[in-house]
Short mmCIF file of C-alpha atoms in Angstrom, two decimals:
data_model
loop_
_atom_site.label_atom_id
_atom_site.label_comp_id
_atom_site.label_asym_id
_atom_site.label_seq_id
_atom_site.Cartn_x
_atom_site.Cartn_y
_atom_site.Cartn_z
CA MET A 9 0.00 0.00 0.00
CA ILE A 10 1.32 3.47 -0.90
CA TYR A 11 0.61 6.42 1.40
CA ARG A 12 0.64 9.91 -0.07
CA ILE A 13 1.67 12.84 2.13
CA SER A 14 1.03 16.42 1.11
CA ASN A 15 4.07 18.68 0.63
CA ALA A 16 2.82 20.99 3.38
CA ARG A 17 2.42 18.17 5.89
CA LEU A 18 5.83 16.76 4.95
CA ALA A 19 7.46 20.15 5.44
CA VAL A 20 5.86 20.60 8.87
CA SER A 21 6.87 17.08 9.92
CA LEU A 22 10.48 17.61 8.84
CA PHE A 23 10.61 20.95 10.64
CA ILE A 24 9.37 19.41 13.88
CA LEU A 25 11.82 16.53 13.51
CA SER A 26 14.71 18.92 12.88
CA VAL A 27 13.88 21.02 15.93
CA SER A 28 13.58 17.89 18.07
CA LEU A 29 16.94 16.58 16.87
CA LEU A 30 18.67 19.89 17.48
CA ALA A 31 17.17 20.12 20.96
CA CYS A 32 18.79 16.79 21.82
CA LEU A 33 22.26 17.90 20.75
CA PRO A 34 24.70 18.97 23.46
CA ALA A 35 25.47 22.69 23.64
CA MET A 36 28.63 23.52 21.73
CA ALA A 37 31.15 26.10 22.78
CA SER A 38 31.82 28.86 20.28
CA SER A 39 35.24 29.06 18.71
CA VAL A 40 37.15 31.36 16.41
CA THR A 41 40.29 31.08 14.32
CA LEU A 42 42.99 33.72 14.22
CA LYS A 43 44.18 33.33 10.64
CA THR A 44 47.59 34.93 11.03
CA VAL A 45 50.37 35.21 8.47
CA MET A 46 52.32 32.79 10.66
CA GLY A 47 49.61 30.14 10.92
CA ASP A 48 46.16 29.49 12.35
CA VAL A 49 45.29 29.75 16.05
CA VAL A 50 41.98 28.22 17.14
CA ILE A 51 40.43 29.65 20.31
CA GLU A 52 37.62 27.94 22.21
CA LEU A 53 35.39 30.55 23.82
CA TYR A 54 33.91 30.22 27.31
CA ASP A 55 30.29 31.04 26.44
CA GLU A 56 28.78 29.86 29.71
CA GLU A 57 31.40 31.22 32.10
CA THR A 58 31.84 34.66 30.47
CA PRO A 59 28.74 35.28 28.32
CA GLU A 60 28.99 39.07 28.16
CA THR A 61 32.66 39.03 27.21
CA VAL A 62 32.19 36.36 24.54
CA ALA A 63 29.23 38.23 23.06
CA ASN A 64 31.30 41.43 23.00
CA PHE A 65 34.24 39.69 21.31
CA LEU A 66 32.03 37.99 18.71
CA ASN A 67 30.42 41.31 17.84
CA TYR A 68 33.82 42.55 16.69
CA VAL A 69 34.48 39.30 14.83
CA ARG A 70 31.11 39.33 13.03
CA ASP A 71 31.47 43.00 12.12
CA GLY A 72 34.83 42.25 10.50
CA ASP A 73 36.59 44.68 12.84
CA TYR A 74 39.50 42.28 13.40
CA ASP A 75 40.14 41.69 9.70
CA ARG A 76 43.64 42.90 8.78
CA SER A 77 44.36 43.56 12.44
CA PHE A 78 47.78 42.77 13.86
CA ILE A 79 49.64 41.87 17.04
CA HIS A 80 50.78 45.26 18.30
CA ARG A 81 52.35 44.24 21.59
CA SER A 82 54.62 41.40 22.68
CA VAL A 83 56.16 41.06 26.13
CA ASP A 84 58.68 38.26 26.57
CA GLU A 85 57.41 35.40 28.77
CA PHE A 86 54.22 37.33 29.47
CA ILE A 87 51.67 38.05 26.70
CA ILE A 88 51.05 38.93 23.06
CA GLN A 89 48.28 41.46 22.46
CA GLY A 90 45.99 42.32 19.55
CA GLY A 91 42.56 43.66 18.72
CA GLY A 92 43.54 47.32 18.75
CA TYR A 93 44.64 48.27 15.25
CA THR A 94 44.28 47.41 11.58
CA THR A 95 46.39 48.30 8.59
CA SER A 96 45.51 48.74 4.93
CA ASN A 97 47.45 50.46 2.13
CA GLU A 98 50.26 51.24 4.60
CA VAL A 99 47.86 53.15 6.89
CA VAL A 100 47.37 52.08 10.52
CA GLU A 101 43.97 52.77 12.07
CA LEU A 102 42.34 52.25 15.44
CA ILE A 103 39.62 49.63 15.58
CA PRO A 104 36.35 51.45 16.37
CA THR A 105 35.17 50.27 19.76
CA ASP A 106 31.78 49.34 21.17
CA PRO A 107 30.78 50.32 24.73
CA PRO A 108 32.95 48.68 27.42
CA VAL A 109 31.93 45.24 28.63
CA ILE A 110 31.40 44.29 32.25
CA ASN A 111 34.29 42.47 33.92
CA GLU A 112 33.75 38.71 34.36
CA PRO A 113 36.78 37.39 36.28
CA GLY A 114 36.98 33.89 37.69
CA ILE A 115 39.00 31.79 35.23
CA SER A 116 42.73 31.83 35.88
CA ASN A 117 45.21 33.48 33.50
CA THR A 118 47.23 30.35 32.78
CA ARG A 119 49.35 29.68 29.70
CA GLY A 120 47.30 29.61 26.51
CA THR A 121 44.28 31.42 27.91
CA VAL A 122 42.89 34.49 26.16
CA ALA A 123 41.83 37.51 28.20
CA MET A 124 40.57 41.04 27.69
CA ALA A 125 42.89 44.02 28.01
CA LYS A 126 41.57 47.07 29.86
CA LEU A 127 42.49 50.43 31.31
CA SER A 128 44.45 50.62 34.53
CA GLY A 129 42.23 51.23 37.55
CA ASP A 130 38.98 50.49 35.70
CA PRO A 131 37.85 46.83 35.87
CA ASP A 132 34.91 47.39 33.51
CA SER A 133 36.78 49.16 30.69
CA ALA A 134 37.53 46.30 28.25
CA THR A 135 36.45 46.93 24.64
CA SER A 136 38.20 45.36 21.63
CA GLN A 137 41.72 44.51 22.76
CA TRP A 138 42.67 41.04 23.98
CA PHE A 139 45.82 39.13 24.83
CA ILE A 140 47.11 35.57 24.96
CA ASN A 141 49.02 34.47 28.06
CA LEU A 142 52.43 33.04 27.18
CA GLU A 143 53.03 31.75 30.70
CA ASP A 144 51.06 31.11 33.88
CA ASN A 145 50.25 34.72 34.78
CA SER A 146 47.64 33.90 37.41
CA SER A 147 49.61 35.47 40.26
CA LEU A 148 49.92 38.72 38.29
CA LEU A 149 46.54 39.04 36.61
CA ASP A 150 43.84 37.09 38.45
CA ASP A 151 43.40 39.73 41.15
CA ALA A 152 44.90 42.89 39.63
CA ASN A 153 42.44 45.62 38.55
CA GLY A 154 39.47 43.49 39.56
CA GLY A 155 40.91 40.46 37.79
CA PHE A 156 41.50 40.12 34.05
CA THR A 157 38.64 38.28 32.35
CA VAL A 158 39.71 35.06 30.67
CA PHE A 159 37.13 34.26 27.98
CA GLY A 160 38.82 31.55 25.93
CA LYS A 161 41.74 29.20 25.46
CA VAL A 162 44.03 28.32 22.55
CA THR A 163 43.48 24.73 21.41
CA GLY A 164 45.34 22.14 19.36
CA ASN A 165 48.74 23.25 18.08
CA GLY A 166 47.83 26.92 18.26
CA MET A 167 50.40 27.71 20.93
CA ASP A 168 53.15 26.70 18.50
CA VAL A 169 52.05 29.64 16.34
CA VAL A 170 51.68 31.91 19.36
CA ASP A 171 55.18 31.02 20.56
CA ALA A 172 56.59 31.71 17.08
CA ILE A 173 54.99 35.16 17.15
CA ALA A 174 56.37 35.76 20.65
CA ALA A 175 59.86 34.81 19.40
CA LEU A 176 59.88 37.59 16.78
CA PRO A 177 62.15 40.59 17.40
CA ILE A 178 60.44 43.31 19.41
CA TRP A 179 60.86 46.87 18.18
CA ARG A 180 60.35 49.99 20.25
CA PHE A 181 58.61 52.92 18.59
CA GLN A 182 56.42 55.61 20.10
CA PRO A 183 53.47 54.31 22.17
CA PRO A 184 51.25 52.42 21.59
CA PHE A 185 53.86 50.56 19.52
CA ALA A 186 56.59 50.47 22.13
CA GLU A 187 56.70 46.65 22.16
CA ILE A 188 55.65 45.59 18.67
CA PRO A 189 56.81 42.29 17.11
CA LEU A 190 57.83 42.63 13.48
CA ILE A 191 58.71 40.23 10.66
CA ASP A 192 61.98 40.82 8.77
CA TYR A 193 62.20 44.51 9.63
CA PRO A 194 65.74 45.74 8.73
CA GLY A 195 65.84 48.29 11.54
CA SER A 196 65.35 51.46 9.54
CA GLY A 197 62.98 52.87 6.96
CA MET A 198 59.22 52.79 6.64
CA LEU A 199 57.32 49.79 7.92
CA GLN A 200 55.68 47.64 5.26
CA GLU A 201 52.51 45.61 5.72
CA SER A 202 54.64 42.49 5.31
CA ASN A 203 56.41 43.43 8.56
CA PHE A 204 53.23 43.17 10.65
CA VAL A 205 51.82 39.98 12.18
CA LEU A 206 48.57 40.43 10.27
CA MET A 207 45.44 38.36 10.79
CA ASP A 208 41.78 37.93 10.06
CA VAL A 209 39.55 36.49 12.77
CA VAL A 210 36.73 34.17 11.68
CA GLU A 211 33.99 32.49 13.67
CA ASN A 212 33.91 28.71 13.33
CA SER A 213 30.68 26.90 12.54
CA ASP A 214 29.19 24.06 14.57
CA PHE A 215 28.03 22.41 11.34
CA GLU A 216 30.09 21.21 8.41
CA ILE A 217 29.34 19.85 4.98
CA ASN A 218 30.01 16.16 4.32
CA GLN A 219 30.99 16.24 0.66
CA GLY A 220 30.82 12.47 0.37
CA LEU A 221 27.11 12.18 1.18
CA ASN A 222 25.14 14.43 -1.17
CA ASP A 223 26.29 17.62 0.58
CA SER A 224 24.17 16.83 3.65
CA TRP A 225 25.08 18.53 6.90
CA TYR A 226 26.26 16.82 10.02
CA ASN A 227 27.09 17.96 13.49
CA ILE A 228 30.78 17.65 14.35
CA VAL A 229 30.00 16.55 17.91
CA THR A 230 27.49 13.80 17.17
CA ASN A 231 28.76 12.98 13.68
CA GLY A 232 25.07 12.51 12.88
CA GLN A 233 24.10 12.68 9.25
CA GLY A 234 21.52 15.32 8.37
CA LEU A 235 18.40 15.07 6.27
CA SER A 236 18.38 15.34 2.49
CA LEU A 237 15.19 15.65 0.45
CA ILE A 238 15.17 13.84 -2.88
CA HIS A 239 12.40 14.58 -5.35
CA ILE A 240 11.29 11.48 -7.27
#
């Protein structure tokens, strides 16, 4: 016996099924990739622990504010810092900032964690700038200035790239570029864009395309194959 189902009823049924399946999936942490000229750095974001800070950071990412940004500060055995400036056509510009985000301390500033930079004496002054801890800086940063908010952590082999950036020569110009790492700078003359540790920052997706199975989607946590509709 053949049962015929109207297109409308089929669409509603598939929608309900999709919502039910998604509701059963575990919550996934957000992540971004710093696509630097020296390699990729994947950062897992602490959505649940620091929701306001993650939302603030992702606003900059989604607006493209970190595209063609660069690491503008490097302190040996301490941190590398970015999120403050971009460069295009040999012109350096400040990243336009959103209102400051509330401080959300609590996670320790250990090696590989990512935290927000802020103004001295103002715990709730963080905007666009962030830094990556090169060492365990918990004794220096966890309590200072209300505590520095850690909102993510470098994953995989990302610290290899971070350490390579930290190993670059540091050049001292006028603030705010008094500790800037540069690539192949000869020591005199105008800076070229190729001298900067440039990057784009992209948000990673929870879903990927499985090219081997009719371009259906699957969730990278459950590895569950999605639904494909075939008209016959």
